[in-house]
mmCIF file of C-alpha atoms in Angstrom:
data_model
loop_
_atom_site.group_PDB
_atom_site.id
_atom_site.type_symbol
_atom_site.label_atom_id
_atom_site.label_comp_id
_atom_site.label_asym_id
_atom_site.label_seq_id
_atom_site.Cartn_x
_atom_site.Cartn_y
_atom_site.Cartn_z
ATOM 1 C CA UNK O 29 -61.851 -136.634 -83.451
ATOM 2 C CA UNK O 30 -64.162 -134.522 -85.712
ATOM 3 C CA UNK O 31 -61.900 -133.996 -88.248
ATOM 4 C CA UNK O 32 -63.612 -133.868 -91.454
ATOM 5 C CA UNK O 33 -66.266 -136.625 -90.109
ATOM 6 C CA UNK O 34 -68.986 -134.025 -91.283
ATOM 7 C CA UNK O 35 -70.450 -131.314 -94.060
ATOM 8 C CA UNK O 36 -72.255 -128.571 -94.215
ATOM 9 C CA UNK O 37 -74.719 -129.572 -96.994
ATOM 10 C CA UNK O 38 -77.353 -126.503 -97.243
ATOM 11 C CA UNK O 39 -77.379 -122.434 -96.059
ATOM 12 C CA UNK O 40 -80.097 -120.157 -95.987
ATOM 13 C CA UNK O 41 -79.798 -116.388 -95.324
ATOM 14 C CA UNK O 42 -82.692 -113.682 -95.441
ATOM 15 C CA UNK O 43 -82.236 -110.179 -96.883
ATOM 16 C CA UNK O 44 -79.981 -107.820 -94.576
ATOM 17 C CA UNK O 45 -81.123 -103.850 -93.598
ATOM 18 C CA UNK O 46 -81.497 -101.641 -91.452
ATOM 19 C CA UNK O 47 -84.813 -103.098 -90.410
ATOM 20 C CA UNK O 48 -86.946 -105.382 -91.209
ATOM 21 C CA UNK O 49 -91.166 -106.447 -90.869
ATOM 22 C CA UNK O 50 -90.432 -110.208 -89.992
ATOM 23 C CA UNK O 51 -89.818 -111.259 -86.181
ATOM 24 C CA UNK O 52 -86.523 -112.927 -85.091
ATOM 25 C CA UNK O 53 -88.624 -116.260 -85.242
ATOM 26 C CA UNK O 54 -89.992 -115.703 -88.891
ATOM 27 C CA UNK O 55 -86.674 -114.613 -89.868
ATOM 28 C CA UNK O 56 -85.382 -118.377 -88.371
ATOM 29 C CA UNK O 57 -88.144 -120.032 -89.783
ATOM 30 C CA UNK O 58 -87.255 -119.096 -92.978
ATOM 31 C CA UNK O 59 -83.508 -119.166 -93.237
ATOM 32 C CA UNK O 60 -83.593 -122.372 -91.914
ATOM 33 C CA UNK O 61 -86.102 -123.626 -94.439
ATOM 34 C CA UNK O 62 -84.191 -122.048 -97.430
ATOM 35 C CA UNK O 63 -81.231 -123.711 -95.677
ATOM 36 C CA UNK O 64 -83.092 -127.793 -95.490
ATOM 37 C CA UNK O 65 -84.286 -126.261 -99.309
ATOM 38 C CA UNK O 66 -80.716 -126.174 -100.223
ATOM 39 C CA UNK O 67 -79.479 -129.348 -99.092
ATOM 40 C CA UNK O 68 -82.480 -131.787 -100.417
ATOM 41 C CA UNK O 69 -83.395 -132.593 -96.873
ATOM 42 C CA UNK O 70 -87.174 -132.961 -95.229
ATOM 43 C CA UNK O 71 -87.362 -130.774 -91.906
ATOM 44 C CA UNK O 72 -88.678 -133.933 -90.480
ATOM 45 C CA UNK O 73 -85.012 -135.544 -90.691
ATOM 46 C CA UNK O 74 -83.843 -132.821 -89.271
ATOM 47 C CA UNK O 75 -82.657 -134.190 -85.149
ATOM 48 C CA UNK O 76 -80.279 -131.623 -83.785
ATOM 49 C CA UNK O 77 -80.356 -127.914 -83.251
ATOM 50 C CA UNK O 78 -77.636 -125.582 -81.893
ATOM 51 C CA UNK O 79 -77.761 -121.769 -81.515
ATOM 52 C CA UNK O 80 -76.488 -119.080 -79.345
ATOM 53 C CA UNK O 81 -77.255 -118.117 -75.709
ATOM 54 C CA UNK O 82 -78.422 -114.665 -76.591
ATOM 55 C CA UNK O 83 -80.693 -116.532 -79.648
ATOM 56 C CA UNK O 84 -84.379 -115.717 -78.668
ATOM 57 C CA UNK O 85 -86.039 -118.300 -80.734
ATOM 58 C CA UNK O 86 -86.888 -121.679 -77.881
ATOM 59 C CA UNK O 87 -84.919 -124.781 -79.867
ATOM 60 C CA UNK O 88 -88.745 -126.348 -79.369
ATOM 61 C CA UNK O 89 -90.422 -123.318 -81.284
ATOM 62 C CA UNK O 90 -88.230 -124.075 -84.017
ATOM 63 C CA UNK O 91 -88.718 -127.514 -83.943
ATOM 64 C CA UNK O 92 -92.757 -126.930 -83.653
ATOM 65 C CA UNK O 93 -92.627 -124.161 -86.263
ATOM 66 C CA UNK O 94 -90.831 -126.343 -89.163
ATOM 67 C CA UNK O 95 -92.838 -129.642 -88.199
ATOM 68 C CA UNK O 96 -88.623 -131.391 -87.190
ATOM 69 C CA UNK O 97 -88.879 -135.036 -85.696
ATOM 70 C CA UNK O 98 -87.617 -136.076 -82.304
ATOM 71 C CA UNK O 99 -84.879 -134.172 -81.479
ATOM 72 C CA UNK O 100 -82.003 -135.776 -79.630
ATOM 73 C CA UNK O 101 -79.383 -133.519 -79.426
ATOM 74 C CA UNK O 102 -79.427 -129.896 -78.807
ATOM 75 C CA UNK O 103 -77.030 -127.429 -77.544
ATOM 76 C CA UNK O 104 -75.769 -123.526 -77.521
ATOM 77 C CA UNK O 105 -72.940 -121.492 -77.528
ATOM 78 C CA UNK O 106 -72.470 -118.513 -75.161
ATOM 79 C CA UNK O 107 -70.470 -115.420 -74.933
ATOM 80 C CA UNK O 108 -71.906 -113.354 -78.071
ATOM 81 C CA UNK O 109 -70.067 -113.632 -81.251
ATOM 82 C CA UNK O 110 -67.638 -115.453 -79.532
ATOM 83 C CA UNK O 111 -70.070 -118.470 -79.986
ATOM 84 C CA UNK O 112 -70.623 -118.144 -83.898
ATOM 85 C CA UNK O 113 -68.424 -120.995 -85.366
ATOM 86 C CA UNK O 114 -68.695 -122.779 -82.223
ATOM 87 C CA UNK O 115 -72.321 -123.660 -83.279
ATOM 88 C CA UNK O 116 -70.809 -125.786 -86.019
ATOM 89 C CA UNK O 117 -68.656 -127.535 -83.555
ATOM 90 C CA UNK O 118 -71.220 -128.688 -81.333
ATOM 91 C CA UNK O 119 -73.152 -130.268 -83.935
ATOM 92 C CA UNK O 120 -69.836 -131.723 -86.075
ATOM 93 C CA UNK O 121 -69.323 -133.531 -82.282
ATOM 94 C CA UNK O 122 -72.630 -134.787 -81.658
ATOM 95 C CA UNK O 123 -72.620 -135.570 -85.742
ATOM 96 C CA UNK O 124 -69.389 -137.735 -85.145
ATOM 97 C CA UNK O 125 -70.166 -139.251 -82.110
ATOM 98 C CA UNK O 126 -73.743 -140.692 -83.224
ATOM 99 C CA UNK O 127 -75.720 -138.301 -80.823
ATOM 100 C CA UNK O 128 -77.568 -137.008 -84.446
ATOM 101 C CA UNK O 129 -77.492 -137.461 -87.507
ATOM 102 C CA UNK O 130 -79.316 -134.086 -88.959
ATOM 103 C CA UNK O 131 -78.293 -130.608 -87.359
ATOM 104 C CA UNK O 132 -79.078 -127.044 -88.066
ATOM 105 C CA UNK O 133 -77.334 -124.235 -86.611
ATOM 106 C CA UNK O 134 -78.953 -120.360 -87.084
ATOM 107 C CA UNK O 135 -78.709 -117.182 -86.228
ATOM 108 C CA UNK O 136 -81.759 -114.845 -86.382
ATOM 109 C CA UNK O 137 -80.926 -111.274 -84.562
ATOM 110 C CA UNK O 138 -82.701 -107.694 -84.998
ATOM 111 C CA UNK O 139 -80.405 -104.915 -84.222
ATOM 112 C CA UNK O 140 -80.605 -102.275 -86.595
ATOM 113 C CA UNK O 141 -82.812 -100.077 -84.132
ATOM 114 C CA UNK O 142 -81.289 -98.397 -81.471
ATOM 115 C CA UNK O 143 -83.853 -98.969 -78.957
ATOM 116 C CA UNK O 144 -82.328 -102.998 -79.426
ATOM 117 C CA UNK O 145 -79.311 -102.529 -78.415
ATOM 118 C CA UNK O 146 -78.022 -103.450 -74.791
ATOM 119 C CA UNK O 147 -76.019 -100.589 -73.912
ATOM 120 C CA UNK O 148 -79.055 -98.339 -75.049
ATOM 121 C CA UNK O 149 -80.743 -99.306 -71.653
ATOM 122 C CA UNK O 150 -79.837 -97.314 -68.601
ATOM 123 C CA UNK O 151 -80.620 -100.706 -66.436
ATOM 124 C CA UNK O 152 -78.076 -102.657 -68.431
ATOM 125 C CA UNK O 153 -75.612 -100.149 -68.509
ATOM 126 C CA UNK O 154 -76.268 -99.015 -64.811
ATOM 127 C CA UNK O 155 -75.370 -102.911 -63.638
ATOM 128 C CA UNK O 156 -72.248 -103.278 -62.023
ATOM 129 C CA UNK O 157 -70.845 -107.390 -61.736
ATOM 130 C CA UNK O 158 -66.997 -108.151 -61.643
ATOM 131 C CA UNK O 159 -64.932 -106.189 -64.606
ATOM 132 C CA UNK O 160 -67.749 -104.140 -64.961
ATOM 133 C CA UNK O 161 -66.891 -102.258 -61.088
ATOM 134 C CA UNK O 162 -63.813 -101.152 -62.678
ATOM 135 C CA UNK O 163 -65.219 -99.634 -66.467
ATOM 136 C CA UNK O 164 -68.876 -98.811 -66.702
ATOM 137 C CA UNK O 165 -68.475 -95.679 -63.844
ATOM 138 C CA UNK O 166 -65.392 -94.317 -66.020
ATOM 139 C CA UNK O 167 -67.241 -94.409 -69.424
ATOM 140 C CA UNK O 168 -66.134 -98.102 -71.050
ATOM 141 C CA UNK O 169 -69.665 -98.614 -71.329
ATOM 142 C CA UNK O 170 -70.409 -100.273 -74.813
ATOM 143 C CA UNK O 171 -68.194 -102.876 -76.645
ATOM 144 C CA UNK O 172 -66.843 -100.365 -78.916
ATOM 145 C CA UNK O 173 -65.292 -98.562 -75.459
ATOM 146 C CA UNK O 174 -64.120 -101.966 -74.293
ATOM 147 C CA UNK O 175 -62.009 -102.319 -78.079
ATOM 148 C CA UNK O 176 -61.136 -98.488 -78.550
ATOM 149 C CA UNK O 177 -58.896 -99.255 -75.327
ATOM 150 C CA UNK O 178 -57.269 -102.139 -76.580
ATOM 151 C CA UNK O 179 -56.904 -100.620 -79.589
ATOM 152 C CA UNK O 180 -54.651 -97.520 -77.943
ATOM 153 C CA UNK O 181 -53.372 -99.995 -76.340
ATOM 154 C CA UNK O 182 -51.803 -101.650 -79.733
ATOM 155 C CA UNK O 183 -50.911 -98.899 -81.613
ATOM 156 C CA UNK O 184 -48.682 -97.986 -78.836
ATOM 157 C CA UNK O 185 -47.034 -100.917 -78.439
ATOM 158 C CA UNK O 186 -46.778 -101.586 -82.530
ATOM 159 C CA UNK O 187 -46.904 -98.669 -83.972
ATOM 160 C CA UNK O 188 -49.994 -99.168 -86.090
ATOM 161 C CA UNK O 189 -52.381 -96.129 -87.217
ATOM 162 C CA UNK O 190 -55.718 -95.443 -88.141
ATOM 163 C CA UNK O 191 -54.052 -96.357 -91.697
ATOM 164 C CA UNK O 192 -54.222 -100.156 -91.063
ATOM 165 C CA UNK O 193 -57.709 -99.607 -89.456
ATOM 166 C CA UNK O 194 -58.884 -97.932 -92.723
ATOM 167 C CA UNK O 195 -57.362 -100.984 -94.749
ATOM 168 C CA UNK O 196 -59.586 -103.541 -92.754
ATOM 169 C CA UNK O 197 -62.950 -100.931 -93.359
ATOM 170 C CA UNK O 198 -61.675 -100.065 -97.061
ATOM 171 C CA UNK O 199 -61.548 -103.834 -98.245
ATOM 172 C CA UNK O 200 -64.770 -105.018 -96.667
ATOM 173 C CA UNK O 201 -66.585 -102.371 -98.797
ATOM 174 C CA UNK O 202 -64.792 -103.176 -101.811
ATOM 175 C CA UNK O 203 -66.180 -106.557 -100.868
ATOM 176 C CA UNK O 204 -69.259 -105.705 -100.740
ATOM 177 C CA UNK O 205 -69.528 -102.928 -103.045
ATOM 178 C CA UNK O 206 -69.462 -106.618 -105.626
ATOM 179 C CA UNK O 207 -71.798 -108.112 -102.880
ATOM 180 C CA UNK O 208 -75.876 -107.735 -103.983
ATOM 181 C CA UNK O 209 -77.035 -108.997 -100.815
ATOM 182 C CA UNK O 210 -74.856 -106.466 -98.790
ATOM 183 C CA UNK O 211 -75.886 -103.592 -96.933
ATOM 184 C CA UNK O 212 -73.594 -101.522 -98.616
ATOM 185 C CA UNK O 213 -73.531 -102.620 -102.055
ATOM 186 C CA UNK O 214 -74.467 -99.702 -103.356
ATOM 187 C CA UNK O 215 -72.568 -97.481 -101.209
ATOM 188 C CA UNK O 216 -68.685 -96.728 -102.159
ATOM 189 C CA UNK O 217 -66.594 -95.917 -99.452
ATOM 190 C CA UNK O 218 -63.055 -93.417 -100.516
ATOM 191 C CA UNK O 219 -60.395 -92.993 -97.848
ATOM 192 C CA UNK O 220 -60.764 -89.349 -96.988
ATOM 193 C CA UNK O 221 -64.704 -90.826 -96.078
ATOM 194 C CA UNK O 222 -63.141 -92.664 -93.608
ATOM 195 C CA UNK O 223 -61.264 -90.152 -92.246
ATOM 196 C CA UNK O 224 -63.909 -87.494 -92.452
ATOM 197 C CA UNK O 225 -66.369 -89.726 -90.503
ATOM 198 C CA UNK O 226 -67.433 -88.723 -86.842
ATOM 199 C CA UNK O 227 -65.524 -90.509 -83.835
ATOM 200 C CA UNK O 228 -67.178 -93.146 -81.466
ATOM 201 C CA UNK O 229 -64.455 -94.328 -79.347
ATOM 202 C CA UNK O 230 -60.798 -92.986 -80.301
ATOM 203 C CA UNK O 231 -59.174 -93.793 -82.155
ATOM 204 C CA UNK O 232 -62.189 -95.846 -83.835
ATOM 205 C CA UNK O 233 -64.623 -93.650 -85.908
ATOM 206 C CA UNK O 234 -68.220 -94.948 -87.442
ATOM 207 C CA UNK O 235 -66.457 -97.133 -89.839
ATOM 208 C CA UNK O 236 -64.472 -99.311 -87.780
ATOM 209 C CA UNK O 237 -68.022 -100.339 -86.407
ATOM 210 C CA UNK O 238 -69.551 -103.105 -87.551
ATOM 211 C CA UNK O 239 -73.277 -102.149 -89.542
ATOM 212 C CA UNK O 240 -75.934 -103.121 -86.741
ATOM 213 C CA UNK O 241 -78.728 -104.863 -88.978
ATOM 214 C CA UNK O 242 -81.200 -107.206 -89.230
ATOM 215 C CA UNK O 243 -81.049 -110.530 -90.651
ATOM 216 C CA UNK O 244 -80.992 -114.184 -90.620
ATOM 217 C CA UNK O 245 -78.510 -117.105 -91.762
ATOM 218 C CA UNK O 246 -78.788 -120.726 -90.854
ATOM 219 C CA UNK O 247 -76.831 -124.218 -91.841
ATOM 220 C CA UNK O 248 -77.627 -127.800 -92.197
ATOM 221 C CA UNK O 249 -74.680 -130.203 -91.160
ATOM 222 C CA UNK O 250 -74.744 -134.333 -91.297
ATOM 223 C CA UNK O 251 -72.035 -137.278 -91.507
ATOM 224 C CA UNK O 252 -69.613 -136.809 -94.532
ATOM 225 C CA UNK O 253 -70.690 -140.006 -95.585
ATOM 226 C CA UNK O 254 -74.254 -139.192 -96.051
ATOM 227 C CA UNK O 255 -73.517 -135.807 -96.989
ATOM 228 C CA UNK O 256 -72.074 -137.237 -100.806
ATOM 229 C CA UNK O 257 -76.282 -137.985 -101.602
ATOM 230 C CA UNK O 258 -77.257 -134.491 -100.556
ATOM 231 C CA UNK O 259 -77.588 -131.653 -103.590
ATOM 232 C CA UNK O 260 -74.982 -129.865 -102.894
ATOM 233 C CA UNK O 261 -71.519 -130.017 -102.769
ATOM 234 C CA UNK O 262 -70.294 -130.864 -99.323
ATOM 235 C CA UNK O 263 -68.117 -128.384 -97.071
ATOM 236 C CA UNK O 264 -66.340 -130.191 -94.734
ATOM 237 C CA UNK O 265 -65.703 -129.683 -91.239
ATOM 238 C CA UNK O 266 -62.440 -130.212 -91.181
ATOM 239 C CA UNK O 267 -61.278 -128.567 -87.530
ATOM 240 C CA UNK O 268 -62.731 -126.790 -84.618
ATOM 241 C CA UNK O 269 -61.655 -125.189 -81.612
ATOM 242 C CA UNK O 270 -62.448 -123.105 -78.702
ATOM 243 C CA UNK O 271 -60.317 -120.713 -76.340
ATOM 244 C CA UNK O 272 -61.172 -118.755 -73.123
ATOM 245 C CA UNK O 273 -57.031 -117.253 -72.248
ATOM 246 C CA UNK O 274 -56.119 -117.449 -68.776
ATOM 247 C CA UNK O 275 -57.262 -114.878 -66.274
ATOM 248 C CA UNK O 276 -59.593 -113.799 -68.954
ATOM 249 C CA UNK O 277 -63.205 -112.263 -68.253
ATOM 250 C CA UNK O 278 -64.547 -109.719 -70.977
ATOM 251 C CA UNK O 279 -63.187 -108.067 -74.620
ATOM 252 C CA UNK O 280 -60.419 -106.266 -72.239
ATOM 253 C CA UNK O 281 -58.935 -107.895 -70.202
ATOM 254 C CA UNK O 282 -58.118 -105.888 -67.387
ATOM 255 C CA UNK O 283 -56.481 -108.757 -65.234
ATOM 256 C CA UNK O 284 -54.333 -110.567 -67.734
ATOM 257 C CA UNK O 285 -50.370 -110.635 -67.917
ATOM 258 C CA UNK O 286 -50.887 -109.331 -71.650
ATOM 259 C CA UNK O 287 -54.096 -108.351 -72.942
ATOM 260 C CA UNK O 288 -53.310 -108.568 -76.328
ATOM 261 C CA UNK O 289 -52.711 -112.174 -76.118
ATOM 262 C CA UNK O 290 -56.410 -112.642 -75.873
ATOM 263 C CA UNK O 291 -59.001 -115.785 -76.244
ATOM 264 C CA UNK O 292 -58.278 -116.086 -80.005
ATOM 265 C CA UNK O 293 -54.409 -117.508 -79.389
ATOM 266 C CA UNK O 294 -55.952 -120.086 -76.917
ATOM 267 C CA UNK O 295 -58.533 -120.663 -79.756
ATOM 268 C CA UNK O 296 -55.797 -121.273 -82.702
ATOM 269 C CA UNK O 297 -53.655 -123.422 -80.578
ATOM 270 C CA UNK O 298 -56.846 -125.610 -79.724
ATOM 271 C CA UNK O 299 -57.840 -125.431 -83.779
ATOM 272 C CA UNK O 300 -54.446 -126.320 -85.228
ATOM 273 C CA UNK O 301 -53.898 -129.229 -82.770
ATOM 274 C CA UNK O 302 -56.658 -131.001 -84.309
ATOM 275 C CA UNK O 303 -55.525 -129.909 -87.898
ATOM 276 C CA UNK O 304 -53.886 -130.882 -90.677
ATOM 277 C CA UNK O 305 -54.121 -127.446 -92.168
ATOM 278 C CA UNK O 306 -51.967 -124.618 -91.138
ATOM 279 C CA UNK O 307 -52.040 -121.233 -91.325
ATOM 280 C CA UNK O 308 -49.615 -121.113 -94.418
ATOM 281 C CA UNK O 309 -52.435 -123.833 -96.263
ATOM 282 C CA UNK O 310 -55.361 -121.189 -95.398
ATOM 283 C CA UNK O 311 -56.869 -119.886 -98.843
ATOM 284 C CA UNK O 312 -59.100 -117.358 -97.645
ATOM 285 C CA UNK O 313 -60.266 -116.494 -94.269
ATOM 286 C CA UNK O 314 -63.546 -114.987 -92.815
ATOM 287 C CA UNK O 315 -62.869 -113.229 -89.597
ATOM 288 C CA UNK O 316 -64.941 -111.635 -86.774
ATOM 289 C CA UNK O 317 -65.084 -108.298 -87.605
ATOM 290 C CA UNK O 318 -67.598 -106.307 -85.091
ATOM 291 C CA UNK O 319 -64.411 -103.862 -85.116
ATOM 292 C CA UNK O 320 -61.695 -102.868 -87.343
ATOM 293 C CA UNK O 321 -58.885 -103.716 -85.477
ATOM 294 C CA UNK O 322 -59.812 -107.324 -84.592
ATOM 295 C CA UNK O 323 -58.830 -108.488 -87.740
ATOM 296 C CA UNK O 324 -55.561 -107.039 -87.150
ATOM 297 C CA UNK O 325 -55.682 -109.246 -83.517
ATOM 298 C CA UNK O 326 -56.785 -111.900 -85.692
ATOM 299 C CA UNK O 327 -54.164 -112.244 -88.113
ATOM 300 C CA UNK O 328 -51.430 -112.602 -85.270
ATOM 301 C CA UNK O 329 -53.500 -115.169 -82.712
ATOM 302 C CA UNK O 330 -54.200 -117.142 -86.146
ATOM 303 C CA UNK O 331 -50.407 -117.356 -87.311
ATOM 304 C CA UNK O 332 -50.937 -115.542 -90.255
ATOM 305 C CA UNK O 333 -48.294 -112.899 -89.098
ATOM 306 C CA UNK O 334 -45.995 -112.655 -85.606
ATOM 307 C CA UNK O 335 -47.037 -110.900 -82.571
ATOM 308 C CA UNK O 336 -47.730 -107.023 -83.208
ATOM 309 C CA UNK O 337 -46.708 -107.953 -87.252
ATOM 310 C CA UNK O 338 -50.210 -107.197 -87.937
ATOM 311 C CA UNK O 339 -49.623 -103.962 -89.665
ATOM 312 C CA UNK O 340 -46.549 -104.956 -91.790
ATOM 313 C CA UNK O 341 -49.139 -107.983 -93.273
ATOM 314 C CA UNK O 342 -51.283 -105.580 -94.223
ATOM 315 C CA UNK O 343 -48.683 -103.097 -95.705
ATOM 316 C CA UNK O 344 -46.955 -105.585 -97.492
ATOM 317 C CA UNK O 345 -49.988 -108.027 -98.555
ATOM 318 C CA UNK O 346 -53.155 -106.082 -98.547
ATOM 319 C CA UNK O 347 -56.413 -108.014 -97.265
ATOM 320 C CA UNK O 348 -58.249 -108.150 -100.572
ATOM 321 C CA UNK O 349 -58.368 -110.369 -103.835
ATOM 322 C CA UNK O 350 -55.066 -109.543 -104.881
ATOM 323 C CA UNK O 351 -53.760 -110.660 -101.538
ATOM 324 C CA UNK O 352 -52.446 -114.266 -100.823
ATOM 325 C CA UNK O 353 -55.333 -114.449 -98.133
ATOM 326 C CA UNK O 354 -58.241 -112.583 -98.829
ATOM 327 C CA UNK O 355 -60.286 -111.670 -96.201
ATOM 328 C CA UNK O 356 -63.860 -111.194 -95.434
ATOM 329 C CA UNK O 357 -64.858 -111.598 -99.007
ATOM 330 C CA UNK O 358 -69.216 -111.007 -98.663
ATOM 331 C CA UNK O 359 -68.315 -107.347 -96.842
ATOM 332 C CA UNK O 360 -68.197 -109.224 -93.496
ATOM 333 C CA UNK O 361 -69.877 -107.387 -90.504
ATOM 334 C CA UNK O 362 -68.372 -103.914 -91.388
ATOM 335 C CA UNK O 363 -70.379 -104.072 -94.869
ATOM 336 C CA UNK O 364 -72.413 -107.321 -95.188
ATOM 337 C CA UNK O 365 -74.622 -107.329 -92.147
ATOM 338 C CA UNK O 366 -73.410 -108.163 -88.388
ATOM 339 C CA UNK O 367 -75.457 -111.464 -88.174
ATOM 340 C CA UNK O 368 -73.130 -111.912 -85.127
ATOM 341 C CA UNK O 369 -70.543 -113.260 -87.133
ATOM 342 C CA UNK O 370 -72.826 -116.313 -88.881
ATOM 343 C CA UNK O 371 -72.565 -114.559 -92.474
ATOM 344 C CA UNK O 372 -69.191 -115.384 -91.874
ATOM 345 C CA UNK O 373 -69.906 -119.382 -91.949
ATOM 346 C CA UNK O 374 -72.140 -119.061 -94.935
ATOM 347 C CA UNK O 375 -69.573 -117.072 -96.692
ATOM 348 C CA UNK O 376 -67.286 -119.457 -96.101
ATOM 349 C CA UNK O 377 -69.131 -122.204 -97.162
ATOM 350 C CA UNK O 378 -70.071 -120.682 -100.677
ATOM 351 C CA UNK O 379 -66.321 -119.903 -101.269
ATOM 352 C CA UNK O 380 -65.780 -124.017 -100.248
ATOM 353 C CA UNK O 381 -68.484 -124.580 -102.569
ATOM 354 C CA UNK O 382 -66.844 -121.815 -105.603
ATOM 355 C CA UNK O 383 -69.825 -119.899 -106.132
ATOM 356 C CA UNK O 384 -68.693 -116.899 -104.146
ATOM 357 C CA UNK O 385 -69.396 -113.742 -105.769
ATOM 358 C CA UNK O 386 -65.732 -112.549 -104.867
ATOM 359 C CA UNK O 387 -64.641 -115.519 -105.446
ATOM 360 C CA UNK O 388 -60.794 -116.736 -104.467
ATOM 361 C CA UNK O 389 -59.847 -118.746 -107.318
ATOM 362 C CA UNK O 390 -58.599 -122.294 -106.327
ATOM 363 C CA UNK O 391 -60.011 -122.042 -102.916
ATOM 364 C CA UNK O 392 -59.716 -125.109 -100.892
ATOM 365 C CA UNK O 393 -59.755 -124.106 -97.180
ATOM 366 C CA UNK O 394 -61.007 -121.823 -95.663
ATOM 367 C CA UNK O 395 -60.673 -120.471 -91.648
ATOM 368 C CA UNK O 396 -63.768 -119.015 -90.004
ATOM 369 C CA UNK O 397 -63.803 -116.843 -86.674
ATOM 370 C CA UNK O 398 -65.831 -116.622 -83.707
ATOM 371 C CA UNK O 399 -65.521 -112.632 -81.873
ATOM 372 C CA UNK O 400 -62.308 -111.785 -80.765
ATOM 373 C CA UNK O 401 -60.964 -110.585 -77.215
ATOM 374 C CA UNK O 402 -64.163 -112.029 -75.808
ATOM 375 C CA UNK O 403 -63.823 -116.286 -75.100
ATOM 376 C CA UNK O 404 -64.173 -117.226 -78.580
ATOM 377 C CA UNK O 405 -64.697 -120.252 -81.041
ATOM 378 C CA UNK O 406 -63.108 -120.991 -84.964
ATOM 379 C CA UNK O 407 -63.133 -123.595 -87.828
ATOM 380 C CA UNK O 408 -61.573 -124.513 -90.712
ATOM 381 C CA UNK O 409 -63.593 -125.870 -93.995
ATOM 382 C CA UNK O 410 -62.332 -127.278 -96.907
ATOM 383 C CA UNK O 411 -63.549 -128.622 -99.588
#
């Protein structure tokens, strides 16, 4: 058991934009010294490293770069976003069961030129392995195609409309629009500009899309116990999970029973078996938001609200300060930064900590997400 057997004791996060000068290994290089900077510790304590698959910074550059000790435990997460939280996990089990004693986790990704993205190659979008046979020659070629689906999908079976979809976009800039460090700080959103913008996958439009930037954010995480001497306030780990739903293979799905029951209900039924918090004790959540309508996924596979209930939550509760969970409080992907879903962690971390600048009053827990509809990852803080 991991349950709250470990802390998150320092973050570090670089500016977000559009594009920036540093590398994706100066960017980690720095985050994660901001992040030891934060927490009191010497990088030469530091004995355990996890990251993403798709991170291009070698765990041993890292280690060599920062002048870290032996390391004896180190580990990464695959499938994308999916893997975000699941970062924390790895290290809050090798934390727990003695393997380390010192971990960082980081993200470090450059995305905010075109050229950088995946899909933009012909190669990669040209290659043609299991689900892929079946989309790519008919057009589902980038993950916003893969979620526009799914999204149809929903609003037929629910009856949800681009109104809920606008909620989700509207209160992440409201979020940010408080948010210095976010993207779009400075840059008010109204709800005819949401419906005015251009389409890129009905029904989604350029605001259900995340902001594709460039950026950094890394933790440090050690035993509970120790965590008490560091300088700041320890965040517990308090539960983790992962899910991967039967017959499932990419964000859609094509050879499940019911697509919509995706990896994030496996997921919540892992996290709440090894939690005394419930959905009902959850006091504010950050949740993987690459796409509007995943939050709406979210808050069902999470408990939050029933099976296609989504809507009515939203129409009834709202997502932001005045809600009883607010959600995505730094701006989140849509108008943060999509860090691949780390600036979720850290966000959750400074509302654990109370120094959030939207900060929910009272906050003691807090649930983070990894991607949704792709194999996925969460935790729940507290503090």
């Amino acid at each position: 058991m991991i349950k709250d057997r470990s802390a998150i004791v320092g973050i570090g996060q670089s500016d977000f934009a559009k594009s920036l000068p540093q590398s994706e290994t100066e960017l980690a290089c720095q985050v994660v010294t901001q992040a030891l900077d934060d927490a009191g510790i010497s990088p030469k304590e530091v004995d355990g490293l996890a990251s993403y698959t798709m991170e291009s910074t070698a765990d041993f550059e890292l280690a060599k770069n920062l002048g870290f000790g032996d390391l004896n435990f180190f580990a990464q997460s695959p499938h994308g976003g999916g893997g975000s939280t699941a970062t924390i996990g790895l290290l809050a089990m090798a934390i727990a069961t003695g393997q380390c004693e010192v971990g960082v986790a980081w993200r470090s990704r450059k995305r905010g030129s075109p050229a950088s993205r995946v899909w933009a190659s012909q190669a990669a979008s040209a290659m043609l392995t299991t689900a892929n046979n079946w989309s790519r020659p008919f057009g589902v070629v980038r993950p916003v195609d893969e979620i526009g689906l799914l999204t149809q999908r929903y609003m037929h079976e629910t009856g949800a409309t681009r109104q809920h979809l606008a909620e989700v976009a509207l209160s992440a800039r409201s979020m940010a629009n408080n948010n210095p460090n976010a993207i779009m700080f400075d840059r008010e959103m109204t709800r005819d500009d949401y419906f005015n913008a251009r389409w890129i996958s009905r029904p989604l439009c350029l605001f259900d899309n995340c902001l594709e930037s460039d950026g950094a954010v890394a933790v440090v995480i050690m035993s509970a116990e120790r965590a008490k001497d560091c300088a700041q306030k320890p965040v517990y780990v308090h539960a983790f999970g992962q899910g991967c739903a039967q017959q499932s293979h990419s964000m859609v799905d094509f050879y499940s029973e019911d697509p919509m029951k995706n990896s994030s209900h496996a997921c919540a039924r892992s996290l709440y078996k090894h939690s005394d918090i419930r959905a009902a004790d959850i006091d504010t959540a950050q949740i993987y938001d690459a796409f509007t309508p995943l939050v709406l996924f979210s808050l069902e596979a999470y408990g939050f609200c029933g099976l296609g209930e989504a809507p009515g939550y939203i129409d009834d509760h709202g997502l932001g300060m005045s809600s009883p969970l607010p959600i995505n409080t730094a701006g989140g992907g849509l108008s943060e930064a999509y860090i691949h879903g780390f600036n979720l962690i850290s966000e959750g971390v400074r509302q654990m900590r109370g120094n959030a600048t939207n900060q929910v009053s009272n906050a003691s827990s807090c649930l983070v997400t990894g991607g949704g509809c792709s194999p996925t990852s969460a935790i729940i803080l507290r503090n």
